[in-house]
């Protein structure tokens, strides 16, 4: 079984005797809570973990450099309100929590 990253996609290939069965799962940079979209909940999670230094990879350390910092916030910001192709059709990314709105022009 081979597992290799391709761009922002994860490719899993399983050899079944003469052929391959291929599964792809698109991973959106910034989707730290795993709901297949990048929204205010992901930003809140990264901000809550800001400054965390951990040898183990935490989901909020998007670039996996060992610290949750400005770079990780910018990666969430880059994909803010992006919905992955395998996200539930009836769900939309949340722009705000209560009255709080993420203003990308001021970030």
PDB file of C-alpha atoms in Angstrom:
ATOM      1  CA  UNK A   1       0.000   0.000   0.000  1.00  0.00           C
ATOM      2  CA  UNK A   2       1.458   3.343  -1.038  1.00  0.00           C
ATOM      3  CA  UNK A   3       0.538   6.691   0.446  1.00  0.00           C
ATOM      4  CA  UNK A   4       1.885   9.793  -1.238  1.00  0.00           C
ATOM      5  CA  UNK A   5       0.852  13.462  -1.109  1.00  0.00           C
ATOM      6  CA  UNK A   6      -0.027  15.184  -4.362  1.00  0.00           C
ATOM      7  CA  UNK A   7      -0.430  18.947  -4.113  1.00  0.00           C
ATOM      8  CA  UNK A   8      -3.172  19.424  -1.504  1.00  0.00           C
ATOM      9  CA  UNK A   9      -4.608  15.968  -2.128  1.00  0.00           C
ATOM     10  CA  UNK A  10      -3.980  12.676  -0.448  1.00  0.00           C
ATOM     11  CA  UNK A  11      -3.713   9.700  -2.777  1.00  0.00           C
ATOM     12  CA  UNK A  12      -4.124   6.168  -1.524  1.00  0.00           C
ATOM     13  CA  UNK A  13      -3.403   3.351  -3.922  1.00  0.00           C
ATOM     14  CA  UNK A  14      -4.008  -0.295  -3.061  1.00  0.00           C
ATOM     15  CA  UNK A  15      -2.595  -3.024  -5.315  1.00  0.00           C
ATOM     16  CA  UNK A  16      -5.142  -5.806  -5.867  1.00  0.00           C
ATOM     17  CA  UNK A  17      -3.142  -8.485  -7.747  1.00  0.00           C
ATOM     18  CA  UNK A  18      -3.129  -7.061 -11.292  1.00  0.00           C
ATOM     19  CA  UNK A  19      -4.531  -3.587 -10.775  1.00  0.00           C
ATOM     20  CA  UNK A  20      -4.838  -0.638  -8.488  1.00  0.00           C
ATOM     21  CA  UNK A  21      -7.808   0.722  -6.613  1.00  0.00           C
ATOM     22  CA  UNK A  22      -7.425   4.459  -6.276  1.00  0.00           C
ATOM     23  CA  UNK A  23      -9.060   6.701  -3.678  1.00  0.00           C
ATOM     24  CA  UNK A  24      -8.484  10.428  -3.413  1.00  0.00           C
ATOM     25  CA  UNK A  25      -9.403  12.723  -0.592  1.00  0.00           C
ATOM     26  CA  UNK A  26      -8.977  16.445  -1.026  1.00  0.00           C
ATOM     27  CA  UNK A  27      -7.551  18.110   2.033  1.00  0.00           C
ATOM     28  CA  UNK A  28      -8.066  21.873   2.237  1.00  0.00           C
ATOM     29  CA  UNK A  29      -5.299  23.717   4.063  1.00  0.00           C
ATOM     30  CA  UNK A  30      -6.929  25.362   7.057  1.00  0.00           C
ATOM     31  CA  UNK A  31      -9.656  22.805   7.734  1.00  0.00           C
ATOM     32  CA  UNK A  32      -8.395  22.040  11.229  1.00  0.00           C
ATOM     33  CA  UNK A  33     -11.691  20.683  12.597  1.00  0.00           C
ATOM     34  CA  UNK A  34     -12.183  18.215   9.731  1.00  0.00           C
ATOM     35  CA  UNK A  35     -15.628  19.393   8.602  1.00  0.00           C
ATOM     36  CA  UNK A  36     -14.426  19.632   4.969  1.00  0.00           C
ATOM     37  CA  UNK A  37     -14.679  23.418   4.845  1.00  0.00           C
ATOM     38  CA  UNK A  38     -12.638  26.365   6.099  1.00  0.00           C
ATOM     39  CA  UNK A  39     -14.583  28.831   8.164  1.00  0.00           C
ATOM     40  CA  UNK A  40     -14.659  30.894  11.348  1.00  0.00           C
ATOM     41  CA  UNK A  41     -14.592  27.735  13.482  1.00  0.00           C
ATOM     42  CA  UNK A  42     -11.184  26.863  12.028  1.00  0.00           C
ATOM     43  CA  UNK A  43      -9.892  30.395  12.601  1.00  0.00           C
ATOM     44  CA  UNK A  44     -11.104  30.279  16.197  1.00  0.00           C
ATOM     45  CA  UNK A  45      -9.347  26.960  16.739  1.00  0.00           C
ATOM     46  CA  UNK A  46      -6.027  28.252  15.353  1.00  0.00           C
ATOM     47  CA  UNK A  47      -6.272  31.497  17.356  1.00  0.00           C
ATOM     48  CA  UNK A  48      -7.022  29.492  20.530  1.00  0.00           C
ATOM     49  CA  UNK A  49      -3.869  27.411  19.937  1.00  0.00           C
ATOM     50  CA  UNK A  50      -1.729  30.430  18.925  1.00  0.00           C
ATOM     51  CA  UNK A  51       1.784  30.229  20.359  1.00  0.00           C
ATOM     52  CA  UNK A  52       1.489  26.528  21.174  1.00  0.00           C
ATOM     53  CA  UNK A  53       4.789  24.746  20.657  1.00  0.00           C
ATOM     54  CA  UNK A  54       4.470  21.012  20.506  1.00  0.00           C
ATOM     55  CA  UNK A  55       6.681  18.274  19.125  1.00  0.00           C
ATOM     56  CA  UNK A  56       3.592  16.331  18.114  1.00  0.00           C
ATOM     57  CA  UNK A  57       1.718  17.754  15.160  1.00  0.00           C
ATOM     58  CA  UNK A  58      -1.447  19.472  16.311  1.00  0.00           C
ATOM     59  CA  UNK A  59      -4.107  20.139  13.655  1.00  0.00           C
ATOM     60  CA  UNK A  60      -3.773  23.894  14.158  1.00  0.00           C
ATOM     61  CA  UNK A  61      -0.077  23.748  13.166  1.00  0.00           C
ATOM     62  CA  UNK A  62      -1.026  23.665   9.495  1.00  0.00           C
ATOM     63  CA  UNK A  63       2.481  24.039   8.089  1.00  0.00           C
ATOM     64  CA  UNK A  64       3.802  21.525  10.647  1.00  0.00           C
ATOM     65  CA  UNK A  65       6.756  23.621  11.804  1.00  0.00           C
ATOM     66  CA  UNK A  66       6.185  22.831  15.491  1.00  0.00           C
ATOM     67  CA  UNK A  67       4.502  26.105  16.462  1.00  0.00           C
ATOM     68  CA  UNK A  68       1.046  27.576  15.861  1.00  0.00           C
ATOM     69  CA  UNK A  69       1.755  31.069  14.589  1.00  0.00           C
ATOM     70  CA  UNK A  70       0.910  33.789  12.073  1.00  0.00           C
ATOM     71  CA  UNK A  71       1.769  31.519   9.128  1.00  0.00           C
ATOM     72  CA  UNK A  72      -0.918  29.056  10.205  1.00  0.00           C
ATOM     73  CA  UNK A  73      -3.490  31.830  10.557  1.00  0.00           C
ATOM     74  CA  UNK A  74      -2.649  33.089   7.067  1.00  0.00           C
ATOM     75  CA  UNK A  75      -3.168  29.594   5.612  1.00  0.00           C
ATOM     76  CA  UNK A  76      -6.669  29.508   7.113  1.00  0.00           C
ATOM     77  CA  UNK A  77      -7.275  33.019   5.839  1.00  0.00           C
ATOM     78  CA  UNK A  78      -6.175  32.039   2.318  1.00  0.00           C
ATOM     79  CA  UNK A  79      -8.881  29.364   2.121  1.00  0.00           C
ATOM     80  CA  UNK A  80     -11.499  31.142   4.253  1.00  0.00           C
ATOM     81  CA  UNK A  81     -15.057  30.142   3.269  1.00  0.00           C
ATOM     82  CA  UNK A  82     -13.775  27.383   0.972  1.00  0.00           C
ATOM     83  CA  UNK A  83     -15.936  24.289   0.832  1.00  0.00           C
ATOM     84  CA  UNK A  84     -14.380  20.977  -0.168  1.00  0.00           C
ATOM     85  CA  UNK A  85     -15.982  18.805  -2.857  1.00  0.00           C
ATOM     86  CA  UNK A  86     -16.771  16.075  -0.328  1.00  0.00           C
ATOM     87  CA  UNK A  87     -18.423  18.471   2.153  1.00  0.00           C
ATOM     88  CA  UNK A  88     -22.096  17.850   2.884  1.00  0.00           C
ATOM     89  CA  UNK A  89     -24.256  19.603   0.282  1.00  0.00           C
ATOM     90  CA  UNK A  90     -26.583  21.030   2.934  1.00  0.00           C
ATOM     91  CA  UNK A  91     -23.786  22.698   4.956  1.00  0.00           C
ATOM     92  CA  UNK A  92     -22.110  26.035   4.251  1.00  0.00           C
ATOM     93  CA  UNK A  93     -18.957  27.518   5.801  1.00  0.00           C
ATOM     94  CA  UNK A  94     -19.701  29.828   8.720  1.00  0.00           C
ATOM     95  CA  UNK A  95     -18.502  33.403   8.321  1.00  0.00           C
ATOM     96  CA  UNK A  96     -19.212  34.437  11.896  1.00  0.00           C
ATOM     97  CA  UNK A  97     -19.823  33.190  15.409  1.00  0.00           C
ATOM     98  CA  UNK A  98     -22.606  35.212  16.952  1.00  0.00           C
ATOM     99  CA  UNK A  99     -21.846  38.789  15.905  1.00  0.00           C
ATOM    100  CA  UNK A 100     -18.103  38.221  15.295  1.00  0.00           C
ATOM    101  CA  UNK A 101     -17.092  38.366  11.622  1.00  0.00           C
ATOM    102  CA  UNK A 102     -13.589  37.639  10.372  1.00  0.00           C
ATOM    103  CA  UNK A 103     -12.524  40.703   8.431  1.00  0.00           C
ATOM    104  CA  UNK A 104      -9.771  39.548   6.040  1.00  0.00           C
ATOM    105  CA  UNK A 105      -9.075  43.128   4.928  1.00  0.00           C
ATOM    106  CA  UNK A 106      -7.819  43.978   8.423  1.00  0.00           C
ATOM    107  CA  UNK A 107      -5.952  40.735   9.078  1.00  0.00           C
TER     108      UNK A 107
END
